[in-house]
Tab-separated table of C-alpha atoms in Angstrom:
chain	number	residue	atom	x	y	z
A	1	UNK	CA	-50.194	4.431	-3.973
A	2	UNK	CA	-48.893	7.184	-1.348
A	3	UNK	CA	-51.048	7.397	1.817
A	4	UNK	CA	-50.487	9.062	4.898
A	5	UNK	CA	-50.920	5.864	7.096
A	6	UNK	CA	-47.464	4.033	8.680
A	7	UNK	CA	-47.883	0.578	8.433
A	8	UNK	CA	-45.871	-2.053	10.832
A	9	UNK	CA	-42.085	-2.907	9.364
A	10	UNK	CA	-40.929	-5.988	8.989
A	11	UNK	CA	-39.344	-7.565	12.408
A	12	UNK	CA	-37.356	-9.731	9.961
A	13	UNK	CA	-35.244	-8.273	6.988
A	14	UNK	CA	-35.700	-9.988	3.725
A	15	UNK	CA	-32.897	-10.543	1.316
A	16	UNK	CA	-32.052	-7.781	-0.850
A	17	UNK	CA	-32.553	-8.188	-4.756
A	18	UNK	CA	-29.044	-6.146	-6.224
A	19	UNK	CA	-26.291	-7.057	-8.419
A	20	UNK	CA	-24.273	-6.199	-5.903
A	21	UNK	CA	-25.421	-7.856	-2.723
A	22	UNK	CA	-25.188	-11.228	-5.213
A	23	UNK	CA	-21.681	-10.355	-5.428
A	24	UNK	CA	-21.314	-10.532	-1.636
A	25	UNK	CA	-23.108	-13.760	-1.093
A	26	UNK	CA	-21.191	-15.142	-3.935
A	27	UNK	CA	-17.807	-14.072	-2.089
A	28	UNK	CA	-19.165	-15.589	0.970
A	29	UNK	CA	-19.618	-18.790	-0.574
A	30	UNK	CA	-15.782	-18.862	-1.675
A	31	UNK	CA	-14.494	-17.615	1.557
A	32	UNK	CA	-16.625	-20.233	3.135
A	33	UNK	CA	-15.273	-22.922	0.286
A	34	UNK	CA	-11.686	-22.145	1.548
A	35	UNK	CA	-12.035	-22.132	5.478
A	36	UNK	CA	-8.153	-22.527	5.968
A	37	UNK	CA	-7.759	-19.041	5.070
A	38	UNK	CA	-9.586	-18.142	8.013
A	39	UNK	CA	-7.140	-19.885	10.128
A	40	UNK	CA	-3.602	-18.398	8.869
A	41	UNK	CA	-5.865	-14.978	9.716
A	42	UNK	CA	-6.367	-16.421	13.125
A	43	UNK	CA	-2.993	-17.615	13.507
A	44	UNK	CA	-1.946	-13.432	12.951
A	45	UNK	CA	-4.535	-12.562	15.022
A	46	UNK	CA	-3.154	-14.289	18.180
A	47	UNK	CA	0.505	-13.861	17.685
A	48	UNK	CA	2.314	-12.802	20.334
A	49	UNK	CA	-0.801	-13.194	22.500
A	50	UNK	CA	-0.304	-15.356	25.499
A	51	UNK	CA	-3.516	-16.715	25.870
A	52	UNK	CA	-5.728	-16.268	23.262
A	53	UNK	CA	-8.689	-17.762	24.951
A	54	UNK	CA	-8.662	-15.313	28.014
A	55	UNK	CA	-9.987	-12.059	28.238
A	56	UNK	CA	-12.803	-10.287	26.678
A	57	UNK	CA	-14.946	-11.341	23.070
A	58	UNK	CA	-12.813	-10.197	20.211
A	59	UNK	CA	-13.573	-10.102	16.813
A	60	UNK	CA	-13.037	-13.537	14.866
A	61	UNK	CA	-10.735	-14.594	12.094
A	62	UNK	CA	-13.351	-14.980	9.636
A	63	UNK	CA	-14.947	-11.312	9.896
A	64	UNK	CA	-11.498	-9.406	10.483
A	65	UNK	CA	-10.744	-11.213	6.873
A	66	UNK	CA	-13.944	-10.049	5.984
A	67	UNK	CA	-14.109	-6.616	7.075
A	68	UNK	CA	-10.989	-6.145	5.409
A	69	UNK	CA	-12.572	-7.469	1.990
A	70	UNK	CA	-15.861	-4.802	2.438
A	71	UNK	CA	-12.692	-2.065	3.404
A	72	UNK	CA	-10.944	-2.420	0.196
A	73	UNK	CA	-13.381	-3.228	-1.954
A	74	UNK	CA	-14.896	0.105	-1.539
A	75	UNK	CA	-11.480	2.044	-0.755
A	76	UNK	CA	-13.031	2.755	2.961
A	77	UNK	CA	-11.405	4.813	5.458
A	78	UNK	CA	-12.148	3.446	8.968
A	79	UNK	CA	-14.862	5.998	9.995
A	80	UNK	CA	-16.290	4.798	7.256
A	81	UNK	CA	-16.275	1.046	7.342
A	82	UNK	CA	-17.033	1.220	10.682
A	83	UNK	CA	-20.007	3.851	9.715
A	84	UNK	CA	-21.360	1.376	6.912
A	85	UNK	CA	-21.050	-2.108	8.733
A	86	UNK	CA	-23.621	-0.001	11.287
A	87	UNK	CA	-26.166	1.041	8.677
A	88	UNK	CA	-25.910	-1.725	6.227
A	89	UNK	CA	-27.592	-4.917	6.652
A	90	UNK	CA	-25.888	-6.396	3.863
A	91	UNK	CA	-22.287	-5.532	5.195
A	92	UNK	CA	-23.251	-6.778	8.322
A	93	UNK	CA	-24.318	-10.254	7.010
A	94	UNK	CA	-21.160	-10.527	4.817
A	95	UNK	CA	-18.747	-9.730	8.016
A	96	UNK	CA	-21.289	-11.996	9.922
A	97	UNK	CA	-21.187	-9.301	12.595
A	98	UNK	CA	-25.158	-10.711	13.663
A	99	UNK	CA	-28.516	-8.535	13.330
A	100	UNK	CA	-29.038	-6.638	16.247
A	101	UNK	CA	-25.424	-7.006	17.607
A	102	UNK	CA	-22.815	-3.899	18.299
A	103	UNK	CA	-20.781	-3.255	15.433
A	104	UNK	CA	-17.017	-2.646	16.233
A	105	UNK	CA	-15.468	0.804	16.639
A	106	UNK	CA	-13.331	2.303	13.844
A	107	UNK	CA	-10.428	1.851	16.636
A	108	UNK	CA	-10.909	-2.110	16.736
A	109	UNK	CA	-11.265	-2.443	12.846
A	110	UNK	CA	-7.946	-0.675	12.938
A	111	UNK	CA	-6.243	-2.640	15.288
A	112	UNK	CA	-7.502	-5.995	13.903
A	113	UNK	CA	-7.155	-5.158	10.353
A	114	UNK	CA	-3.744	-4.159	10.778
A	115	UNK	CA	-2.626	-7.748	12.308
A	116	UNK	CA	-2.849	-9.055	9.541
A	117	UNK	CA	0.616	-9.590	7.824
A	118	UNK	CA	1.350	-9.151	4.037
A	119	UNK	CA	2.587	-12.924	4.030
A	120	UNK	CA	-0.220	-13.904	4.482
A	121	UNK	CA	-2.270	-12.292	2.469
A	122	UNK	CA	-0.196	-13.219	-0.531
A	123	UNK	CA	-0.547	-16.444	0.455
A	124	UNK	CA	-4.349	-16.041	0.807
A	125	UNK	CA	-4.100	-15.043	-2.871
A	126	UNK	CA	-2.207	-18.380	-3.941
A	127	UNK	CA	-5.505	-20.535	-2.112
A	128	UNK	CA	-7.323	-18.467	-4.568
A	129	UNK	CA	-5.434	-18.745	-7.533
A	130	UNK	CA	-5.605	-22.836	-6.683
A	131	UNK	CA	-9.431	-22.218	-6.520
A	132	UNK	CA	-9.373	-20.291	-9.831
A	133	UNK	CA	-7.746	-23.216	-11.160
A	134	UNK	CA	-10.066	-25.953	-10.133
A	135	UNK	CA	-13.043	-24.057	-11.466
A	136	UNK	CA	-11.249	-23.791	-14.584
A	137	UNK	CA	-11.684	-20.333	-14.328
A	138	UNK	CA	-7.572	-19.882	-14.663
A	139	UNK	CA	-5.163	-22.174	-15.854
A	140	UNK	CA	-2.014	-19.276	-16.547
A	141	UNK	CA	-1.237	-20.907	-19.775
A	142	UNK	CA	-1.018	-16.972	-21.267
A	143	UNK	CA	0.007	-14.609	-18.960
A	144	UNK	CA	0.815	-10.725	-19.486
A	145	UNK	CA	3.166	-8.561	-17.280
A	146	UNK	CA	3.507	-5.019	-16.410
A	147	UNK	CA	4.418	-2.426	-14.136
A	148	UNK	CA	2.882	0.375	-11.935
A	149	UNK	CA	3.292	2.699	-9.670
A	150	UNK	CA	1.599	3.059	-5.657
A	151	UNK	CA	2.095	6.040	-4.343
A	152	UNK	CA	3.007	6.291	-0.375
A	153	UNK	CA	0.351	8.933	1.648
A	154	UNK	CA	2.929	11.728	1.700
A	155	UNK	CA	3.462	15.750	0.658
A	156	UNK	CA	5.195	16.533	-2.598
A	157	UNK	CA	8.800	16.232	-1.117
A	158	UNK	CA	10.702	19.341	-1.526
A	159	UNK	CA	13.533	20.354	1.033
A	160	UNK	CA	11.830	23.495	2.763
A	161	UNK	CA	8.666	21.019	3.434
A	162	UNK	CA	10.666	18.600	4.953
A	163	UNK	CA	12.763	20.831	7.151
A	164	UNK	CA	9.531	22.571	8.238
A	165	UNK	CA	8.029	18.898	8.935
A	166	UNK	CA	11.152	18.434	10.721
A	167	UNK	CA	10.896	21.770	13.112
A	168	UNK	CA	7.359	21.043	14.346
A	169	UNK	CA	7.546	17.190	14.788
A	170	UNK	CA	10.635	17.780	17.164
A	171	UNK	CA	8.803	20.577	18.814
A	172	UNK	CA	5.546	18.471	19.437
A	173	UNK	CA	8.060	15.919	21.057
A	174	UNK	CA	9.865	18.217	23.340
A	175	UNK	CA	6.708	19.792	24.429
A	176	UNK	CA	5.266	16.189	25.599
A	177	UNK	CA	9.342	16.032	27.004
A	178	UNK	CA	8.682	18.676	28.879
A	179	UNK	CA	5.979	17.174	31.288
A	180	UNK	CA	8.878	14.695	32.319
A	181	UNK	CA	11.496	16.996	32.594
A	182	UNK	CA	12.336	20.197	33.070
A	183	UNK	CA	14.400	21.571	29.615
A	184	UNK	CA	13.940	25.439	28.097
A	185	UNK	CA	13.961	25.401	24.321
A	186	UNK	CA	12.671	28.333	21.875
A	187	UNK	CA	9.770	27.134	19.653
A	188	UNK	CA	10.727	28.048	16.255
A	189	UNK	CA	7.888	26.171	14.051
A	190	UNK	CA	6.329	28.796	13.195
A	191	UNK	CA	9.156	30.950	11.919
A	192	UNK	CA	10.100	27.727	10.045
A	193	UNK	CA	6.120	27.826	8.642
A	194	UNK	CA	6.723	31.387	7.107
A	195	UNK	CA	9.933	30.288	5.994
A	196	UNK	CA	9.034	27.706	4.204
A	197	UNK	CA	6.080	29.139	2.777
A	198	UNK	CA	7.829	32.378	1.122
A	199	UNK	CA	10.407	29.925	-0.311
A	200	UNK	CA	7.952	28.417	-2.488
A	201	UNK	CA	6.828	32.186	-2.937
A	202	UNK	CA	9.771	33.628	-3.610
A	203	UNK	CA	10.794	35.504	-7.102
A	204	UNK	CA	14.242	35.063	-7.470
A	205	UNK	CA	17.348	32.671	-6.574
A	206	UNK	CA	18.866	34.798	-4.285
A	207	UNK	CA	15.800	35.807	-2.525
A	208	UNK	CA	15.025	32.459	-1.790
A	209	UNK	CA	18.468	31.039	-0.994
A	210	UNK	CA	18.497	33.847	1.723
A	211	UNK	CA	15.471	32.014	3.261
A	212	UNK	CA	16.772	28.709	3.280
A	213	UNK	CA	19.754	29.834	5.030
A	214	UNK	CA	17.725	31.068	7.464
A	215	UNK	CA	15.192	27.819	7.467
A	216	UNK	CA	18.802	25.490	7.907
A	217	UNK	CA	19.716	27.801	10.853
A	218	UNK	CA	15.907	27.299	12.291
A	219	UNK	CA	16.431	23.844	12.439
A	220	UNK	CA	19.915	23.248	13.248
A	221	UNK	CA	18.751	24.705	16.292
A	222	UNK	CA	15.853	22.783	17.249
A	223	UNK	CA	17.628	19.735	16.610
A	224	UNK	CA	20.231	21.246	19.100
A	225	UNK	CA	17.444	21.548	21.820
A	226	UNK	CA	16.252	18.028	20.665
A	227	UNK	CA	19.636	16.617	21.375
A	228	UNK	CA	19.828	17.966	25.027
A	229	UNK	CA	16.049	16.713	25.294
A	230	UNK	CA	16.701	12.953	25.121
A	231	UNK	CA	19.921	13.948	27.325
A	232	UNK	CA	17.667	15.072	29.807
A	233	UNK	CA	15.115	11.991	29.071
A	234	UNK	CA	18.279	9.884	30.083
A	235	UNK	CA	18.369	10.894	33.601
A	236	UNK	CA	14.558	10.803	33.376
A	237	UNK	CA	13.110	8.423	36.697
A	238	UNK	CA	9.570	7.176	37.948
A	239	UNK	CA	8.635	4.090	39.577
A	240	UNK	CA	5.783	3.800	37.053
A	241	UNK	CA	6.750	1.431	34.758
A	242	UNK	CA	4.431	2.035	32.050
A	243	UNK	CA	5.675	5.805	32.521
A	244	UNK	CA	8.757	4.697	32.033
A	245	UNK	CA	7.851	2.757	28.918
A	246	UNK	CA	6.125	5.724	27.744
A	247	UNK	CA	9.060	7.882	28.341
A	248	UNK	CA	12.124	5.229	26.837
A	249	UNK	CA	9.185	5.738	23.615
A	250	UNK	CA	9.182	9.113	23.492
A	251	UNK	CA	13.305	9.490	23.165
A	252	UNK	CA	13.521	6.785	20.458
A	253	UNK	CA	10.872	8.584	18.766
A	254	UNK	CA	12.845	11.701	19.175
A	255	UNK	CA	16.229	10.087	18.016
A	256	UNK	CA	14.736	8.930	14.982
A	257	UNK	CA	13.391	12.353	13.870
A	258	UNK	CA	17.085	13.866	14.814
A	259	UNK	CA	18.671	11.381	12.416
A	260	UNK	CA	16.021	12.282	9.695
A	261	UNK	CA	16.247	15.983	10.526
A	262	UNK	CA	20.541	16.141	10.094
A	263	UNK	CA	19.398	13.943	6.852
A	264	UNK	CA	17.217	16.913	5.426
A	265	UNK	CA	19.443	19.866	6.993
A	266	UNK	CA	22.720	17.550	4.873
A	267	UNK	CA	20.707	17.048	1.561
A	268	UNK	CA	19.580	20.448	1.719
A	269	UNK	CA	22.944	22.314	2.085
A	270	UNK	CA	23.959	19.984	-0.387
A	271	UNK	CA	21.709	20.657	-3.310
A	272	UNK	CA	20.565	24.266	-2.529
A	273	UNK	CA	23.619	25.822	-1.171
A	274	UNK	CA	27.065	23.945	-2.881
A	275	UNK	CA	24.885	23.190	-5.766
A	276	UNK	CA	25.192	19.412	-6.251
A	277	UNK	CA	22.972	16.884	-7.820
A	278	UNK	CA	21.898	14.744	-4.713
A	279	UNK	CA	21.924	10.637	-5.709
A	280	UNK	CA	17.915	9.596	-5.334
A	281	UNK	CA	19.577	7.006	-2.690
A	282	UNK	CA	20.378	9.598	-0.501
A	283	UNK	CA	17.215	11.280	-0.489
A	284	UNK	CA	14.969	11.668	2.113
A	285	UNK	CA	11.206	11.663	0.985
A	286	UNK	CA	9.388	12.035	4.129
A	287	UNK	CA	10.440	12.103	7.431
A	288	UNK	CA	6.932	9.825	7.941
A	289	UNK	CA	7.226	7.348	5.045
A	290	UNK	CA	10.935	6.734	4.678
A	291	UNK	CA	10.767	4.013	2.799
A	292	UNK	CA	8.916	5.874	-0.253
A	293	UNK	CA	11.152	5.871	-3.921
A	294	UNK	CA	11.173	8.236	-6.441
A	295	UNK	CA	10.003	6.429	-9.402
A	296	UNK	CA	10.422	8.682	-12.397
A	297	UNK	CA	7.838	7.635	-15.255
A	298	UNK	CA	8.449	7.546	-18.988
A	299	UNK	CA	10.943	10.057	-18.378
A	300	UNK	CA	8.138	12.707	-17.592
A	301	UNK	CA	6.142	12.003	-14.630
A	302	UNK	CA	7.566	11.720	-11.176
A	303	UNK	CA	5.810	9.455	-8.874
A	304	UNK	CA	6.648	8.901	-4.922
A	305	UNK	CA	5.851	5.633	-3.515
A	306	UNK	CA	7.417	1.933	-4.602
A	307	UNK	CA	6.583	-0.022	-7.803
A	308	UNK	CA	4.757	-2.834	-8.310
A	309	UNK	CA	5.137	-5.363	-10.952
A	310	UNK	CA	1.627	-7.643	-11.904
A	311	UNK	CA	1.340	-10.862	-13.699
A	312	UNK	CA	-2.504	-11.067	-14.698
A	313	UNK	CA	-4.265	-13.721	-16.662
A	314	UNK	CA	-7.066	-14.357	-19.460
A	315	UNK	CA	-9.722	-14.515	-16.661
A	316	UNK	CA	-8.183	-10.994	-15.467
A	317	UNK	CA	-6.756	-12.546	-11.806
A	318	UNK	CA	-3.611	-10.851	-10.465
A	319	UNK	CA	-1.460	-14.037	-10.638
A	320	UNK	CA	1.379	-12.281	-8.611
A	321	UNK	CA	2.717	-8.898	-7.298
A	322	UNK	CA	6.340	-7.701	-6.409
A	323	UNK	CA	6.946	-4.807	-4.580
A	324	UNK	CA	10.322	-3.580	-6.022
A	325	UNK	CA	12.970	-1.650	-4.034
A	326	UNK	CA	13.671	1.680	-5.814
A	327	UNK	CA	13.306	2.083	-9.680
A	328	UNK	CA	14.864	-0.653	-11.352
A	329	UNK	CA	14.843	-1.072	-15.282
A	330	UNK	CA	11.946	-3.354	-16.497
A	331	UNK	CA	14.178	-5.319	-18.347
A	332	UNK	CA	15.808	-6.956	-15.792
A	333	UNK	CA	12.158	-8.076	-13.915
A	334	UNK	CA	11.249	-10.319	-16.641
A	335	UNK	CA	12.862	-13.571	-16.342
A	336	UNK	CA	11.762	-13.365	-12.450
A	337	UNK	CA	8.676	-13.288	-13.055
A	338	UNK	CA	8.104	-15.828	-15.523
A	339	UNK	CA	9.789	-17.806	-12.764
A	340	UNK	CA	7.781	-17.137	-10.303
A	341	UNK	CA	4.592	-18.065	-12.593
A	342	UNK	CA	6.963	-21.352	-12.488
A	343	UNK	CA	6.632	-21.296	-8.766
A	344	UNK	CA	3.330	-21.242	-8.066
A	345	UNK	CA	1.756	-23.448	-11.145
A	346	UNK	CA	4.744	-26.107	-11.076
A	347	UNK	CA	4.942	-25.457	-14.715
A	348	UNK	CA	5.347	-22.077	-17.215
A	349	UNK	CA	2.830	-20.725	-19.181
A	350	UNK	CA	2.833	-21.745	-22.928
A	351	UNK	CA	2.693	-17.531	-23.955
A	352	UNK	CA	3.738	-14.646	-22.286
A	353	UNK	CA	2.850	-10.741	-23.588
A	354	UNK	CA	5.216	-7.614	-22.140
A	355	UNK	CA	5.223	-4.142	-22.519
A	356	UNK	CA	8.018	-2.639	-24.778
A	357	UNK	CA	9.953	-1.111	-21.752
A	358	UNK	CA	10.786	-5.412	-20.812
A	359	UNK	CA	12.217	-6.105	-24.690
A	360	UNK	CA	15.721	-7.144	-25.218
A	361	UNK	CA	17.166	-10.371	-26.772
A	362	UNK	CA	18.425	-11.632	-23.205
A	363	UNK	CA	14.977	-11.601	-22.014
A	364	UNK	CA	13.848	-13.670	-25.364
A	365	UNK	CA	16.322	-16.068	-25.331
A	366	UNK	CA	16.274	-16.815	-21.189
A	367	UNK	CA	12.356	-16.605	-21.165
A	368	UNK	CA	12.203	-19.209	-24.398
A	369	UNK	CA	14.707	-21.583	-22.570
A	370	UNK	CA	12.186	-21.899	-19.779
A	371	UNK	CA	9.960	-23.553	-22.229
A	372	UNK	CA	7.317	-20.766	-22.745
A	373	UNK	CA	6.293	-21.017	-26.246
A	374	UNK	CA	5.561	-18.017	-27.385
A	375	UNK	CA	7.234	-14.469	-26.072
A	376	UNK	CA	5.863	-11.405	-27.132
A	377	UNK	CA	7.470	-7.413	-26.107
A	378	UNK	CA	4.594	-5.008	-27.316
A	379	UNK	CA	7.605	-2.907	-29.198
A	380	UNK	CA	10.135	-5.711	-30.231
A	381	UNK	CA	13.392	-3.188	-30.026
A	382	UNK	CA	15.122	-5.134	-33.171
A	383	UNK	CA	13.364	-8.410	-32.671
A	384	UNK	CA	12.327	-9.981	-35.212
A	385	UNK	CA	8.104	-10.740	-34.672
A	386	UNK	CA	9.149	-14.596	-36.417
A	387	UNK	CA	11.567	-14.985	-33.219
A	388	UNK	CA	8.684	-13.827	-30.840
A	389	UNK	CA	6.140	-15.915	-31.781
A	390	UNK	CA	5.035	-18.551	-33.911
A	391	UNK	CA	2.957	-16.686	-36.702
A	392	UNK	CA	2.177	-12.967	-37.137
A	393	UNK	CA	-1.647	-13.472	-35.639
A	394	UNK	CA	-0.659	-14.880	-32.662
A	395	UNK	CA	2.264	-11.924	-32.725
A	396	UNK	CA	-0.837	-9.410	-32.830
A	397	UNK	CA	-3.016	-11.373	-30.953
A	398	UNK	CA	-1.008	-11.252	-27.669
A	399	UNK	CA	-0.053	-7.697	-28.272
A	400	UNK	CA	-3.704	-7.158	-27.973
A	401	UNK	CA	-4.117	-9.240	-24.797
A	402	UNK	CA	-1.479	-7.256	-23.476
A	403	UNK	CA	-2.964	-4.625	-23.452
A	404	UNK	CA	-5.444	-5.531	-20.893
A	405	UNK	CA	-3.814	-5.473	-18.435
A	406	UNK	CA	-3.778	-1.465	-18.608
A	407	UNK	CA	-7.647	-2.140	-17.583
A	408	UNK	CA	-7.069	-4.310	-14.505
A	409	UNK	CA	-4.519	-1.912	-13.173
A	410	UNK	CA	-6.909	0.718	-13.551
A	411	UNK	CA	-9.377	-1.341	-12.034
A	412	UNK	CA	-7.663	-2.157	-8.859
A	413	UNK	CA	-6.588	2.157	-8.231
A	414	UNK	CA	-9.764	2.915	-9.389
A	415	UNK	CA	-11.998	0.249	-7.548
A	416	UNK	CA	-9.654	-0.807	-4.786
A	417	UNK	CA	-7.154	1.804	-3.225
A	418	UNK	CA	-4.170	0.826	-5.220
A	419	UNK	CA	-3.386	3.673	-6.621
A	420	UNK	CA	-2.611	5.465	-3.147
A	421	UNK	CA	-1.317	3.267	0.417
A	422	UNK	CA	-2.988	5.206	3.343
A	423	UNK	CA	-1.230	2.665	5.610
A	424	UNK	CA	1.698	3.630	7.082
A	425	UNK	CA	5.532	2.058	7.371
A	426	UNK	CA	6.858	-0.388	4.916
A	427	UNK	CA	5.094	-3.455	6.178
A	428	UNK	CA	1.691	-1.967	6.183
A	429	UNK	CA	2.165	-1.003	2.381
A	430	UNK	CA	2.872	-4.523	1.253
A	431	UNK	CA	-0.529	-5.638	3.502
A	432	UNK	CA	-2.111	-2.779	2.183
A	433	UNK	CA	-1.373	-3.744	-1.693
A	434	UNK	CA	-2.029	-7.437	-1.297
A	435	UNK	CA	-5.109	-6.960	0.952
A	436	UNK	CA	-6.674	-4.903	-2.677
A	437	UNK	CA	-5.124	-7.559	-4.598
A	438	UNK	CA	-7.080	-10.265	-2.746
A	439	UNK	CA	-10.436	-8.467	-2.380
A	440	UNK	CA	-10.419	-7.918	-6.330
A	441	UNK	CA	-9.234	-11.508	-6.672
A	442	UNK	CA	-12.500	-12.217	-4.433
A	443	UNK	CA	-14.824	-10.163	-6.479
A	444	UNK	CA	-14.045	-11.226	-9.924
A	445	UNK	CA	-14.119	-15.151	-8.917
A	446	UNK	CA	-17.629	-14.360	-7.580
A	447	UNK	CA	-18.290	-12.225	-11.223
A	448	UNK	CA	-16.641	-16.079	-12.888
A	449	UNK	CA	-19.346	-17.753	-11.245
A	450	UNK	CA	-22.281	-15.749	-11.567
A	451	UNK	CA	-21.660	-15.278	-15.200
């Protein structure tokens, strides 16, 4: 009944009836049945810490792990964890942040967050997989592989972007060089800007190879000023020694954008003006992410980041993740990671179910001689479906299993963040892809349990 009367809240919030908030006290209860975890997060926490126990309240182990879970499992940007650990109680109880008590800063989640090494949260997701496996919820007796991609948080690479990116970043940098030392350099950023813009706007090839001609010349000469820049940075005094820190910062930061910049400015004279095919090796994707690959997909999509190759299970746990260095042929991942399934179970799974792209008769024969009983490639490339597997319904009936793990894959870039890394450098992607690993690891145990 609606009345215009305010009657007296509740001083004490009760628990809150949702499928979801059962999820979260469910994950609580398995964080809380594996309470070493907590301590290899503690042990990242305080490394290279002098003493931890001095100085102000910091956040613990347990809710940095468990911020992180609440981050990922809802694909959170900082602001916005930080935003919903303030207005939801539930959040709050999960992280165990206290009713009533300040929630951290999106700064501090940051910081904390990113201690927290990709080592160990693999090895987080091996506790669980143990757990998984005590519950009888996995026992990786039939296991399916497959790859992915995971794109890096860049610009579609093309050469005028990057020598643009490479004009202004070096002018940013000499202008903060400039409060230090006195140097005179012409700001060309935003000739490189237009430049770069009416290149992708041009109408024909020699239009726009006149413009990059004059984009190479643009930054050839700021990297020219930047070079006399960190020369003048050398000779650069103060008896401030965090000013000097500062300043020995600033010219490594500047001598690792010159390297990058003669990079672009080399691949780009290369390709555009002499007309060669530059090697994907030699490549520079970003002058931010330089560790991003070009993974070409299928032979038609073209995909900028690193790829990942999953081992799931029946229960729908990610059993293990690599993080592969450039673009290599699926073929040759296959044996590995029926090893590694070796690894962590002490045993290998009686079946295993590939996609087509891992089929050849190498792969059969090595995989088989590890004692997995049954092999199955999705497209058998020549094999014969008797040499596969035992019968043709368990042929058809691990073709079908395999092609779950299409669904889990979507699950975690849908659900979790994998399909994009908004971390940066090549340590903070592996955390970053392991960290959504574990959180959906988390959430379907608690789904196991709650039926």
């Amino acid at each position: 009944m609606r009345t215009t009367i305010h009657k007296q809240q509740r001083l004490v919030p009760i628990a809150i009836v949702h499928e979801h908030a059962a999820e979260l006290r469910q994950v609580s209860e398995l964080l809380d049945d594996m309470p070493e975890i907590a301590e290899w997060v503690y042990e990242d926490l305080v490394r290279g810490v002098g003493d931890p126990t001095q100085g102000r309240e910091a956040m613990t182990a347990e809710q940095v792990l468990r911020v992180l879970v609440i981050k990922q499992m809802n694909s959170f940007s900082y602001e916005e964890l930080a935003f919903h650990l303030a207005d939801s109680f539930s959040y709050r109880a999960f992280c165990r942040l206290g009713f009533g008590a300040a929630v951290p800063r999106k700064s501090t989640l940051n910081r904390n967050i990113k201690r927290v090494r990709p080592e160990t949260l693999e090895r987080i997701n091996r506790r669980q997989l143990k757990y998984a496996r005590q519950q009888g919820i996995e026992r990786a007796r039939k296991i399916r592989i497959d790859c992915t991609v995971e794109e890096t948080n860049i610009h579609e690479p093309s050469d005028s972007s990057l020598l643009w990116d490479c004009v202004r970043v070096l002018v940013r940098l000499m202008h903060v060089a400039t409060e230090r030392v006195a140097i005179t350099f012409t700001d060309h950023s935003r000739r490189a800007k237009r430049r770069s813009i009416g290149i992708l706007n041009a109408k024909s090839t020699a239009k726009r190879r006149s413009l990059y001609q004059d984009l190479l010349k643009v930054t050839e000469r700021t990297v020219r000023y930047a070079d006399q820049t960190v020369q003048a940075l050398d000779t650069y005094r103060s008896t401030s020694v965090v000013d000097m820190a500062l300043t020995g910062q600033l010219k490594d930061d500047m001598q690792h954008y010159i390297s990058l910049a003669k990079r672009v400015v080399d691949q780009t004279q290369r390709r555009v003006l002499n007309g060669e095919s530059v090697p994907a090796k030699d490549k520079v994707m970003s002058i931010f992410e330089t560790h991003t690959d070009i993974i070409v997909k299928d032979r038609r999509e073209t995909y900028y980041g690193h790829k990942l190759c999953l081992t799931t299970g029946a229960s729908g746990l990610v059993l293990d993740c690599v993080i592969l260095n450039g673009n290599p042929n699926d073929s040759t991942l296959a044996v590995d990671m029926v090893e590694r399934q070796m690894d962590i179970y002490g045993r290998p799974p009686r079946q295993a179910s590939f996609d087509g792209g891992f089929a050849s008769r190498y792969n059969l024969g090595a995989i088989k001689k590890l004692q997995v009983e049954d092999v199955v490639f999705s497209k058998g490339r020549g094999i014969l479906v008797s040499e596969m597997a035992k019968s043709t319904w368990v042929y058809r009936s691990l073709r079908r299993f395999r092609a779950g793990i299409e669904a889990g894959i979507s699950f975690l870039k849908r659900c979790f963040g994998l399909d994009r890394c908004t971390w940066r450098g090549l340590e903070s992607f592996k955390a970053y892809t392991w960290a959504s690993i574990v959180s959906a690891n988390l959430l379907l145990l608690a789904r196991h349990q709650l039926g």
